[in-house]
Amino acid sequence: MATNRTFSMIKPDAFADGHTGGILTMINEAGYKIKAIKVIKLTDEKAGQFYEVHKERSFFGDLKRVMSAGPIVALVLEKENAVADFRKLIGATNPANAEEGTIRKKYAKSLESNAVHGSDSDENAALESSFFFSQFEIV
Ligand code: ATP
Ligand code: MG
């Protein structure tokens, strides 16, 4: 099951700028089914827990501030090869390097405000999904 699912967030910048509909359309057109969805606002502490792997990085404070600046959309998505294909769909972390046709190319403003998150492994997809959703909220 986990191999067919990934976890995504529409980040505060993209949500605030009204790009939720456009991003969900790109996700659906890429063949993903939405298995769970909610609008939620992270605290600085919760954003730090989610990105704990980056806690020693110089940008950790900025990352927590950006990710708790406003509501996000949390998503569990399903498709064959979900994790790897989603990383291709969102494009490079820095939108300056993102390819045409990717979500970040179209909607990301900067390296810090890069519109969407995508899990980087099946293991993290499962962990991140359970960070936001109980088993009963994933259909
Ligand atoms: P995400 O985990 O949000 O999907 P990613 O996997 O493409 O992004 P990571 O290396 O996990 O990239 O970094 C997490 C986030 O931290 C990035 O999305 C970016 O906004 C921010 N970030 C990464 N590297 C830097 C950096 N050198 N300077 C500032 N911010 C950075
Ligand atoms: Mg990452």
CSV table of N, CA and C and ligand atoms in Angstrom, one decimal:
chain,number,residue,atom,x,y,z
A,1,MET,N,0.8,-1.2,0.0
A,1,MET,CA,0.0,0.0,0.0
A,1,MET,C,0.9,1.3,0.0
A,2,ALA,N,1.8,1.3,0.9
A,2,ALA,CA,2.6,2.5,1.1
A,2,ALA,C,3.4,2.8,-0.2
A,3,THR,N,3.7,1.8,-1.0
A,3,THR,CA,4.5,2.0,-2.2
A,3,THR,C,3.7,2.8,-3.3
A,4,ASN,N,2.3,2.8,-3.1
A,4,ASN,CA,1.5,3.5,-4.1
A,4,ASN,C,1.0,4.9,-3.6
A,5,ARG,N,1.6,5.3,-2.4
A,5,ARG,CA,1.1,6.6,-1.9
A,5,ARG,C,2.2,7.5,-1.6
A,6,THR,N,1.9,8.8,-1.7
A,6,THR,CA,2.8,9.8,-1.2
A,6,THR,C,2.1,10.8,-0.4
A,7,PHE,N,2.9,11.7,0.3
A,7,PHE,CA,2.3,12.7,1.1
A,7,PHE,C,2.7,14.1,0.5
A,8,SER,N,1.8,15.0,0.4
A,8,SER,CA,2.1,16.3,-0.1
A,8,SER,C,1.5,17.4,0.7
A,9,MET,N,2.1,18.6,0.7
A,9,MET,CA,1.5,19.8,1.2
A,9,MET,C,1.5,20.9,0.2
A,10,ILE,N,0.4,21.6,0.1
A,10,ILE,CA,0.4,22.9,-0.6
A,10,ILE,C,0.8,23.9,0.5
A,11,LYS,N,2.0,24.6,0.3
A,11,LYS,CA,2.6,25.4,1.4
A,11,LYS,C,1.9,26.7,1.5
A,12,PRO,N,2.1,27.4,2.7
A,12,PRO,CA,1.4,28.6,3.0
A,12,PRO,C,1.4,29.7,1.9
A,13,ASP,N,2.6,29.9,1.2
A,13,ASP,CA,2.6,30.9,0.2
A,13,ASP,C,1.6,30.6,-1.0
A,14,ALA,N,1.6,29.3,-1.4
A,14,ALA,CA,0.7,29.0,-2.6
A,14,ALA,C,-0.7,29.0,-2.2
A,15,PHE,N,-1.0,28.5,-0.9
A,15,PHE,CA,-2.4,28.6,-0.4
A,15,PHE,C,-2.9,30.0,-0.4
A,16,ALA,N,-2.1,30.9,0.2
A,16,ALA,CA,-2.5,32.3,0.4
A,16,ALA,C,-2.6,33.0,-0.9
A,17,ASP,N,-1.9,32.6,-1.9
A,17,ASP,CA,-2.0,33.2,-3.3
A,17,ASP,C,-3.1,32.6,-4.1
A,18,GLY,N,-3.9,31.7,-3.6
A,18,GLY,CA,-5.0,31.2,-4.3
A,18,GLY,C,-4.6,30.1,-5.4
A,19,HIS,N,-3.5,29.4,-5.2
A,19,HIS,CA,-3.1,28.4,-6.2
A,19,HIS,C,-3.5,27.0,-5.8
A,20,THR,N,-4.3,26.8,-4.8
A,20,THR,CA,-4.8,25.5,-4.4
A,20,THR,C,-5.5,24.8,-5.6
A,21,GLY,N,-6.4,25.4,-6.2
A,21,GLY,CA,-7.2,24.8,-7.3
A,21,GLY,C,-6.3,24.4,-8.5
A,22,GLY,N,-5.4,25.3,-8.8
A,22,GLY,CA,-4.5,25.0,-10.0
A,22,GLY,C,-3.5,23.9,-9.7
A,23,ILE,N,-3.0,23.8,-8.4
A,23,ILE,CA,-2.1,22.8,-8.0
A,23,ILE,C,-2.9,21.4,-8.0
A,24,LEU,N,-4.1,21.4,-7.4
A,24,LEU,CA,-4.8,20.2,-7.4
A,24,LEU,C,-5.2,19.7,-8.8
A,25,THR,N,-5.4,20.6,-9.7
A,25,THR,CA,-5.7,20.2,-11.1
A,25,THR,C,-4.5,19.5,-11.7
A,26,MET,N,-3.3,20.1,-11.5
A,26,MET,CA,-2.1,19.5,-12.0
A,26,MET,C,-1.9,18.1,-11.4
A,27,ILE,N,-2.2,17.9,-10.1
A,27,ILE,CA,-2.0,16.7,-9.4
A,27,ILE,C,-3.0,15.6,-10.0
A,28,ASN,N,-4.3,16.0,-10.2
A,28,ASN,CA,-5.2,15.1,-10.7
A,28,ASN,C,-4.9,14.8,-12.2
A,29,GLU,N,-4.5,15.7,-12.9
A,29,GLU,CA,-4.1,15.4,-14.4
A,29,GLU,C,-2.9,14.5,-14.5
A,30,ALA,N,-2.1,14.5,-13.4
A,30,ALA,CA,-0.9,13.6,-13.4
A,30,ALA,C,-1.3,12.2,-13.0
A,31,GLY,N,-2.6,12.0,-12.7
A,31,GLY,CA,-3.1,10.6,-12.4
A,31,GLY,C,-3.2,10.3,-11.0
A,32,TYR,N,-3.0,11.2,-10.1
A,32,TYR,CA,-3.2,10.9,-8.6
A,32,TYR,C,-4.6,11.0,-8.2
A,33,LYS,N,-4.9,10.1,-7.3
A,33,LYS,CA,-6.2,10.1,-6.6
A,33,LYS,C,-6.0,10.7,-5.2
A,34,ILE,N,-6.9,11.6,-4.7
A,34,ILE,CA,-6.8,12.1,-3.4
A,34,ILE,C,-7.4,11.1,-2.4
A,35,LYS,N,-6.5,10.7,-1.4
A,35,LYS,CA,-7.0,9.7,-0.4
A,35,LYS,C,-7.3,10.4,0.9
A,36,ALA,N,-6.8,11.6,1.1
A,36,ALA,CA,-7.1,12.4,2.3
A,36,ALA,C,-6.7,13.8,2.0
A,37,ILE,N,-7.5,14.8,2.6
A,37,ILE,CA,-7.2,16.2,2.3
A,37,ILE,C,-7.7,17.0,3.5
A,38,LYS,N,-6.9,17.9,4.0
A,38,LYS,CA,-7.4,18.9,5.0
A,38,LYS,C,-6.6,20.2,4.9
A,39,VAL,N,-7.3,21.3,5.3
A,39,VAL,CA,-6.6,22.6,5.5
A,39,VAL,C,-6.3,22.7,7.0
A,40,ILE,N,-5.1,23.0,7.3
A,40,ILE,CA,-4.6,23.0,8.7
A,40,ILE,C,-3.5,24.1,8.8
A,41,LYS,N,-3.3,24.6,10.0
A,41,LYS,CA,-2.2,25.6,10.2
A,41,LYS,C,-1.2,25.0,11.2
A,42,LEU,N,0.0,24.9,10.7
A,42,LEU,CA,1.1,24.4,11.6
A,42,LEU,C,1.5,25.5,12.6
A,43,THR,N,1.9,25.1,13.8
A,43,THR,CA,2.6,26.0,14.7
A,43,THR,C,4.1,25.9,14.3
A,44,ASP,N,4.9,26.9,14.8
A,44,ASP,CA,6.3,26.8,14.6
A,44,ASP,C,6.9,25.5,15.1
A,45,GLU,N,6.4,25.1,16.2
A,45,GLU,CA,6.9,23.8,16.8
A,45,GLU,C,6.5,22.6,15.9
A,46,LYS,N,5.3,22.5,15.5
A,46,LYS,CA,4.9,21.4,14.6
A,46,LYS,C,5.6,21.4,13.3
A,47,ALA,N,5.9,22.6,12.7
A,47,ALA,CA,6.7,22.7,11.5
A,47,ALA,C,8.1,22.2,11.7
A,48,GLY,N,8.6,22.5,12.9
A,48,GLY,CA,9.9,22.0,13.2
A,48,GLY,C,10.0,20.5,13.4
A,49,GLN,N,8.9,19.9,13.9
A,49,GLN,CA,8.8,18.4,14.0
A,49,GLN,C,8.8,17.8,12.6
A,50,PHE,N,7.9,18.4,11.8
A,50,PHE,CA,7.8,17.8,10.4
A,50,PHE,C,9.1,17.8,9.7
A,51,TYR,N,9.9,18.9,9.8
A,51,TYR,CA,11.1,19.1,9.1
A,51,TYR,C,12.3,18.8,10.0
A,52,GLU,N,12.2,17.9,11.0
A,52,GLU,CA,13.2,17.7,12.0
A,52,GLU,C,14.5,17.3,11.4
A,53,VAL,N,14.5,16.6,10.2
A,53,VAL,CA,15.7,16.2,9.6
A,53,VAL,C,16.6,17.3,9.2
A,54,HIS,N,16.0,18.5,9.1
A,54,HIS,CA,16.8,19.7,8.8
A,54,HIS,C,17.2,20.6,10.0
A,55,LYS,N,17.0,20.1,11.2
A,55,LYS,CA,17.2,20.9,12.4
A,55,LYS,C,18.5,21.5,12.6
A,56,GLU,N,19.6,20.9,12.0
A,56,GLU,CA,20.9,21.5,12.1
A,56,GLU,C,21.3,22.5,11.0
A,57,ARG,N,20.4,22.6,10.0
A,57,ARG,CA,20.7,23.4,8.8
A,57,ARG,C,20.5,24.9,9.2
A,58,SER,N,21.2,25.7,8.5
A,58,SER,CA,21.2,27.2,8.7
A,58,SER,C,19.8,27.8,8.5
A,59,PHE,N,19.1,27.1,7.5
A,59,PHE,CA,17.8,27.7,7.1
A,59,PHE,C,16.6,27.2,8.0
A,60,PHE,N,16.9,26.4,9.0
A,60,PHE,CA,15.8,25.7,9.8
A,60,PHE,C,14.8,26.8,10.4
A,61,GLY,N,15.3,27.9,10.9
A,61,GLY,CA,14.5,28.9,11.5
A,61,GLY,C,13.6,29.5,10.5
A,62,ASP,N,14.1,29.8,9.3
A,62,ASP,CA,13.3,30.4,8.2
A,62,ASP,C,12.3,29.4,7.7
A,63,LEU,N,12.7,28.1,7.6
A,63,LEU,CA,11.8,27.1,7.2
A,63,LEU,C,10.6,26.9,8.1
A,64,LYS,N,10.8,27.0,9.4
A,64,LYS,CA,9.7,26.9,10.4
A,64,LYS,C,8.8,28.1,10.3
A,65,ARG,N,9.4,29.3,10.1
A,65,ARG,CA,8.6,30.5,10.0
A,65,ARG,C,7.8,30.5,8.8
A,66,VAL,N,8.3,30.1,7.6
A,66,VAL,CA,7.6,30.1,6.4
A,66,VAL,C,6.5,29.0,6.4
A,67,MET,N,6.8,27.9,7.0
A,67,MET,CA,5.8,26.8,7.0
A,67,MET,C,4.7,27.0,8.0
A,68,SER,N,4.9,27.9,9.0
A,68,SER,CA,3.8,28.2,10.0
A,68,SER,C,3.2,29.6,9.7
A,69,ALA,N,3.5,30.2,8.6
A,69,ALA,CA,3.0,31.5,8.3
A,69,ALA,C,1.5,31.6,8.0
A,70,GLY,N,0.9,30.5,7.6
A,70,GLY,CA,-0.5,30.5,7.3
A,70,GLY,C,-0.9,29.1,7.0
A,71,PRO,N,-2.2,28.9,6.7
A,71,PRO,CA,-2.7,27.5,6.4
A,71,PRO,C,-2.0,26.8,5.3
A,72,ILE,N,-2.0,25.5,5.4
A,72,ILE,CA,-1.5,24.6,4.4
A,72,ILE,C,-2.6,23.6,4.0
A,73,VAL,N,-2.4,23.0,2.9
A,73,VAL,CA,-3.3,21.8,2.5
A,73,VAL,C,-2.5,20.6,2.6
A,74,ALA,N,-2.9,19.7,3.5
A,74,ALA,CA,-2.2,18.4,3.6
A,74,ALA,C,-2.9,17.3,2.8
A,75,LEU,N,-2.2,16.5,2.1
A,75,LEU,CA,-2.7,15.6,1.1
A,75,LEU,C,-2.1,14.2,1.1
A,76,VAL,N,-2.9,13.2,1.1
A,76,VAL,CA,-2.3,11.8,0.8
A,76,VAL,C,-2.8,11.5,-0.6
A,77,LEU,N,-1.8,11.1,-1.4
A,77,LEU,CA,-2.1,10.9,-2.9
A,77,LEU,C,-1.7,9.5,-3.3
A,78,GLU,N,-2.5,8.9,-4.2
A,78,GLU,CA,-2.2,7.5,-4.6
A,78,GLU,C,-2.1,7.4,-6.1
A,79,LYS,N,-1.1,6.7,-6.5
A,79,LYS,CA,-0.8,6.4,-7.9
A,79,LYS,C,0.3,5.4,-8.0
A,80,GLU,N,0.4,4.6,-9.0
A,80,GLU,CA,1.6,3.7,-9.1
A,80,GLU,C,2.9,4.6,-9.1
A,81,ASN,N,3.9,4.1,-8.4
A,81,ASN,CA,5.2,4.8,-8.3
A,81,ASN,C,5.0,6.2,-7.8
A,82,ALA,N,4.1,6.4,-6.8
A,82,ALA,CA,3.7,7.7,-6.3
A,82,ALA,C,4.8,8.6,-5.9
A,83,VAL,N,5.7,8.1,-5.1
A,83,VAL,CA,6.7,9.0,-4.5
A,83,VAL,C,7.7,9.6,-5.6
A,84,ALA,N,8.2,8.7,-6.4
A,84,ALA,CA,9.2,9.2,-7.4
A,84,ALA,C,8.5,10.0,-8.4
A,85,ASP,N,7.3,9.6,-8.9
A,85,ASP,CA,6.7,10.4,-9.9
A,85,ASP,C,6.2,11.8,-9.4
A,86,PHE,N,5.9,11.8,-8.1
A,86,PHE,CA,5.5,13.1,-7.6
A,86,PHE,C,6.7,14.1,-7.5
A,87,ARG,N,7.8,13.6,-7.1
A,87,ARG,CA,9.0,14.4,-7.1
A,87,ARG,C,9.3,15.0,-8.4
A,88,LYS,N,9.1,14.2,-9.5
A,88,LYS,CA,9.2,14.7,-10.9
A,88,LYS,C,8.2,15.8,-11.2
A,89,LEU,N,6.9,15.5,-10.7
A,89,LEU,CA,5.8,16.5,-11.0
A,89,LEU,C,6.1,17.8,-10.3
A,90,ILE,N,6.7,17.8,-9.1
A,90,ILE,CA,6.8,19.1,-8.4
A,90,ILE,C,8.1,19.8,-8.9
A,91,GLY,N,9.1,19.1,-9.3
A,91,GLY,CA,10.3,19.8,-9.9
A,91,GLY,C,11.3,20.1,-8.8
A,92,ALA,N,12.4,20.7,-9.2
A,92,ALA,CA,13.6,21.0,-8.3
A,92,ALA,C,13.2,21.8,-7.1
A,93,THR,N,13.9,21.6,-6.0
A,93,THR,CA,13.6,22.4,-4.7
A,93,THR,C,13.7,23.9,-5.0
A,94,ASN,N,14.7,24.3,-5.7
A,94,ASN,CA,14.9,25.7,-6.1
A,94,ASN,C,14.1,25.9,-7.4
A,95,PRO,N,13.1,26.7,-7.4
A,95,PRO,CA,12.3,26.9,-8.6
A,95,PRO,C,13.1,27.4,-9.8
A,96,ALA,N,14.2,28.1,-9.5
A,96,ALA,CA,15.1,28.5,-10.6
A,96,ALA,C,15.6,27.3,-11.4
A,97,ASN,N,15.7,26.2,-10.8
A,97,ASN,CA,16.1,25.0,-11.5
A,97,ASN,C,15.0,24.0,-11.9
A,98,ALA,N,13.8,24.4,-11.7
A,98,ALA,CA,12.6,23.5,-11.9
A,98,ALA,C,12.3,23.5,-13.4
A,99,GLU,N,12.0,22.3,-13.9
A,99,GLU,CA,11.7,22.2,-15.4
A,99,GLU,C,10.4,22.7,-15.7
A,100,GLU,N,10.2,23.1,-17.0
A,100,GLU,CA,8.9,23.5,-17.5
A,100,GLU,C,7.9,22.4,-17.3
A,101,GLY,N,6.7,22.7,-16.9
A,101,GLY,CA,5.6,21.7,-16.7
A,101,GLY,C,5.5,21.2,-15.3
A,102,THR,N,6.5,21.6,-14.4
A,102,THR,CA,6.4,21.2,-13.1
A,102,THR,C,5.6,22.2,-12.2
A,103,ILE,N,5.1,21.7,-11.1
A,103,ILE,CA,4.3,22.6,-10.2
A,103,ILE,C,5.2,23.7,-9.7
A,104,ARG,N,6.4,23.5,-9.3
A,104,ARG,CA,7.2,24.5,-8.7
A,104,ARG,C,7.6,25.6,-9.8
A,105,LYS,N,7.8,25.1,-11.1
A,105,LYS,CA,8.1,26.1,-12.1
A,105,LYS,C,7.0,27.0,-12.3
A,106,LYS,N,5.7,26.5,-12.1
A,106,LYS,CA,4.6,27.4,-12.4
A,106,LYS,C,4.2,28.2,-11.1
A,107,TYR,N,4.4,27.7,-9.9
A,107,TYR,CA,3.8,28.3,-8.8
A,107,TYR,C,4.8,28.7,-7.7
A,108,ALA,N,6.0,28.2,-7.7
A,108,ALA,CA,6.9,28.6,-6.6
A,108,ALA,C,7.5,30.0,-6.8
A,109,LYS,N,7.6,30.7,-5.7
A,109,LYS,CA,8.1,32.1,-5.7
A,109,LYS,C,9.7,32.1,-5.5
A,110,SER,N,10.2,31.2,-4.7
A,110,SER,CA,11.6,31.2,-4.3
A,110,SER,C,11.9,29.9,-3.7
A,111,LEU,N,13.2,29.7,-3.4
A,111,LEU,CA,13.7,28.5,-2.7
A,111,LEU,C,12.9,28.3,-1.4
A,112,GLU,N,12.7,29.3,-0.7
A,112,GLU,CA,12.0,29.2,0.7
A,112,GLU,C,10.5,29.1,0.5
A,113,SER,N,9.9,29.7,-0.5
A,113,SER,CA,8.5,29.6,-0.7
A,113,SER,C,8.3,28.9,-2.0
A,114,ASN,N,8.4,27.6,-1.9
A,114,ASN,CA,8.4,26.8,-3.2
A,114,ASN,C,7.2,25.9,-3.4
A,115,ALA,N,6.0,26.4,-2.9
A,115,ALA,CA,4.7,26.0,-3.3
A,115,ALA,C,4.2,24.7,-2.8
A,116,VAL,N,5.0,23.7,-2.9
A,116,VAL,CA,4.6,22.3,-2.5
A,116,VAL,C,5.7,21.5,-1.8
A,117,HIS,N,5.2,20.5,-1.0
A,117,HIS,CA,6.1,19.5,-0.5
A,117,HIS,C,5.8,18.2,-1.1
A,118,GLY,N,6.8,17.3,-1.3
A,118,GLY,CA,6.6,16.0,-1.7
A,118,GLY,C,7.5,15.0,-0.9
A,119,SER,N,7.0,13.9,-0.4
A,119,SER,CA,7.8,13.0,0.3
A,119,SER,C,8.9,12.5,-0.5
A,120,ASP,N,10.1,12.1,0.2
A,120,ASP,CA,11.2,11.7,-0.6
A,120,ASP,C,11.5,10.2,-0.5
A,121,SER,N,10.6,9.4,0.2
A,121,SER,CA,10.7,8.0,0.2
A,121,SER,C,9.4,7.4,0.6
A,122,ASP,N,9.2,6.1,0.4
A,122,ASP,CA,8.0,5.4,0.8
A,122,ASP,C,7.8,5.5,2.4
A,123,GLU,N,9.0,5.3,3.0
A,123,GLU,CA,9.0,5.3,4.5
A,123,GLU,C,8.5,6.7,5.0
A,124,ASN,N,9.1,7.8,4.4
A,124,ASN,CA,8.7,9.1,4.9
A,124,ASN,C,7.3,9.4,4.5
A,125,ALA,N,6.8,8.9,3.3
A,125,ALA,CA,5.4,9.1,2.9
A,125,ALA,C,4.5,8.6,4.0
A,126,ALA,N,4.7,7.4,4.5
A,126,ALA,CA,3.9,6.8,5.5
A,126,ALA,C,4.0,7.6,6.8
A,127,LEU,N,5.2,8.0,7.2
A,127,LEU,CA,5.4,8.8,8.5
A,127,LEU,C,4.7,10.1,8.4
A,128,GLU,N,4.9,10.8,7.3
A,128,GLU,CA,4.3,12.1,7.1
A,128,GLU,C,2.8,12.1,7.0
A,129,SER,N,2.2,11.0,6.4
A,129,SER,CA,0.8,10.9,6.3
A,129,SER,C,0.2,10.7,7.7
A,130,SER,N,0.9,9.9,8.5
A,130,SER,CA,0.3,9.7,9.9
A,130,SER,C,0.6,10.9,10.8
A,131,PHE,N,1.5,11.8,10.4
A,131,PHE,CA,1.7,13.1,11.2
A,131,PHE,C,0.5,13.9,11.1
A,132,PHE,N,-0.3,13.9,10.0
A,132,PHE,CA,-1.4,14.7,9.8
A,132,PHE,C,-2.8,14.0,9.8
A,133,PHE,N,-2.8,12.7,9.5
A,133,PHE,CA,-4.1,12.0,9.4
A,133,PHE,C,-4.1,10.7,10.2
A,134,SER,N,-5.3,10.5,10.9
A,134,SER,CA,-5.5,9.2,11.5
A,134,SER,C,-5.8,8.2,10.4
A,135,GLN,N,-5.8,6.9,10.7
A,135,GLN,CA,-6.1,5.9,9.6
A,135,GLN,C,-7.5,6.0,9.1
A,136,PHE,N,-8.4,6.5,9.9
A,136,PHE,CA,-9.8,6.7,9.5
A,136,PHE,C,-10.0,7.8,8.5
A,137,GLU,N,-9.1,8.7,8.5
A,137,GLU,CA,-9.2,9.9,7.6
A,137,GLU,C,-8.6,9.7,6.2
A,138,ILE,N,-7.9,8.5,6.0
A,138,ILE,CA,-7.4,8.1,4.7
A,138,ILE,C,-8.3,7.1,4.1
A,139,VAL,N,-8.9,7.4,3.0
A,139,VAL,CA,-9.9,6.5,2.5
A,139,VAL,C,-9.3,5.4,1.5
B,1,ATP,P1,10.2,19.6,0.6
B,1,ATP,O1,10.7,18.6,1.7
B,1,ATP,O2,9.5,20.8,1.2
B,1,ATP,O3,9.4,18.8,-0.4
B,1,ATP,P2,12.6,19.3,-0.8
B,1,ATP,O4,12.5,17.9,-0.5
B,1,ATP,O5,12.6,19.6,-2.3
B,1,ATP,O6,11.4,20.1,-0.2
B,1,ATP,P3,14.5,19.7,1.3
B,1,ATP,O7,16.0,19.5,1.1
B,1,ATP,O8,13.8,18.6,2.0
B,1,ATP,O9,13.9,20.0,-0.2
B,1,ATP,O10,14.4,21.1,2.0
B,1,ATP,C1,13.1,21.4,2.7
B,1,ATP,C2,12.8,22.8,2.4
B,1,ATP,O11,13.7,23.7,3.0
B,1,ATP,C3,12.8,23.2,0.9
B,1,ATP,O12,11.6,23.0,0.2
B,1,ATP,C4,13.2,24.6,0.9
B,1,ATP,O13,12.0,25.5,1.0
B,1,ATP,C5,14.0,24.8,2.1
B,1,ATP,N1,15.4,24.8,1.8
B,1,ATP,C6,16.2,23.8,1.3
B,1,ATP,N2,17.5,24.1,1.1
B,1,ATP,C7,17.5,25.4,1.5
B,1,ATP,C8,18.6,26.4,1.5
B,1,ATP,N3,19.8,26.1,1.1
B,1,ATP,N4,18.3,27.7,1.9
B,1,ATP,C9,17.0,28.0,2.2
B,1,ATP,N5,16.0,27.1,2.3
B,1,ATP,C10,16.2,25.9,1.9
B,2,MG,MG,12.3,17.2,1.5
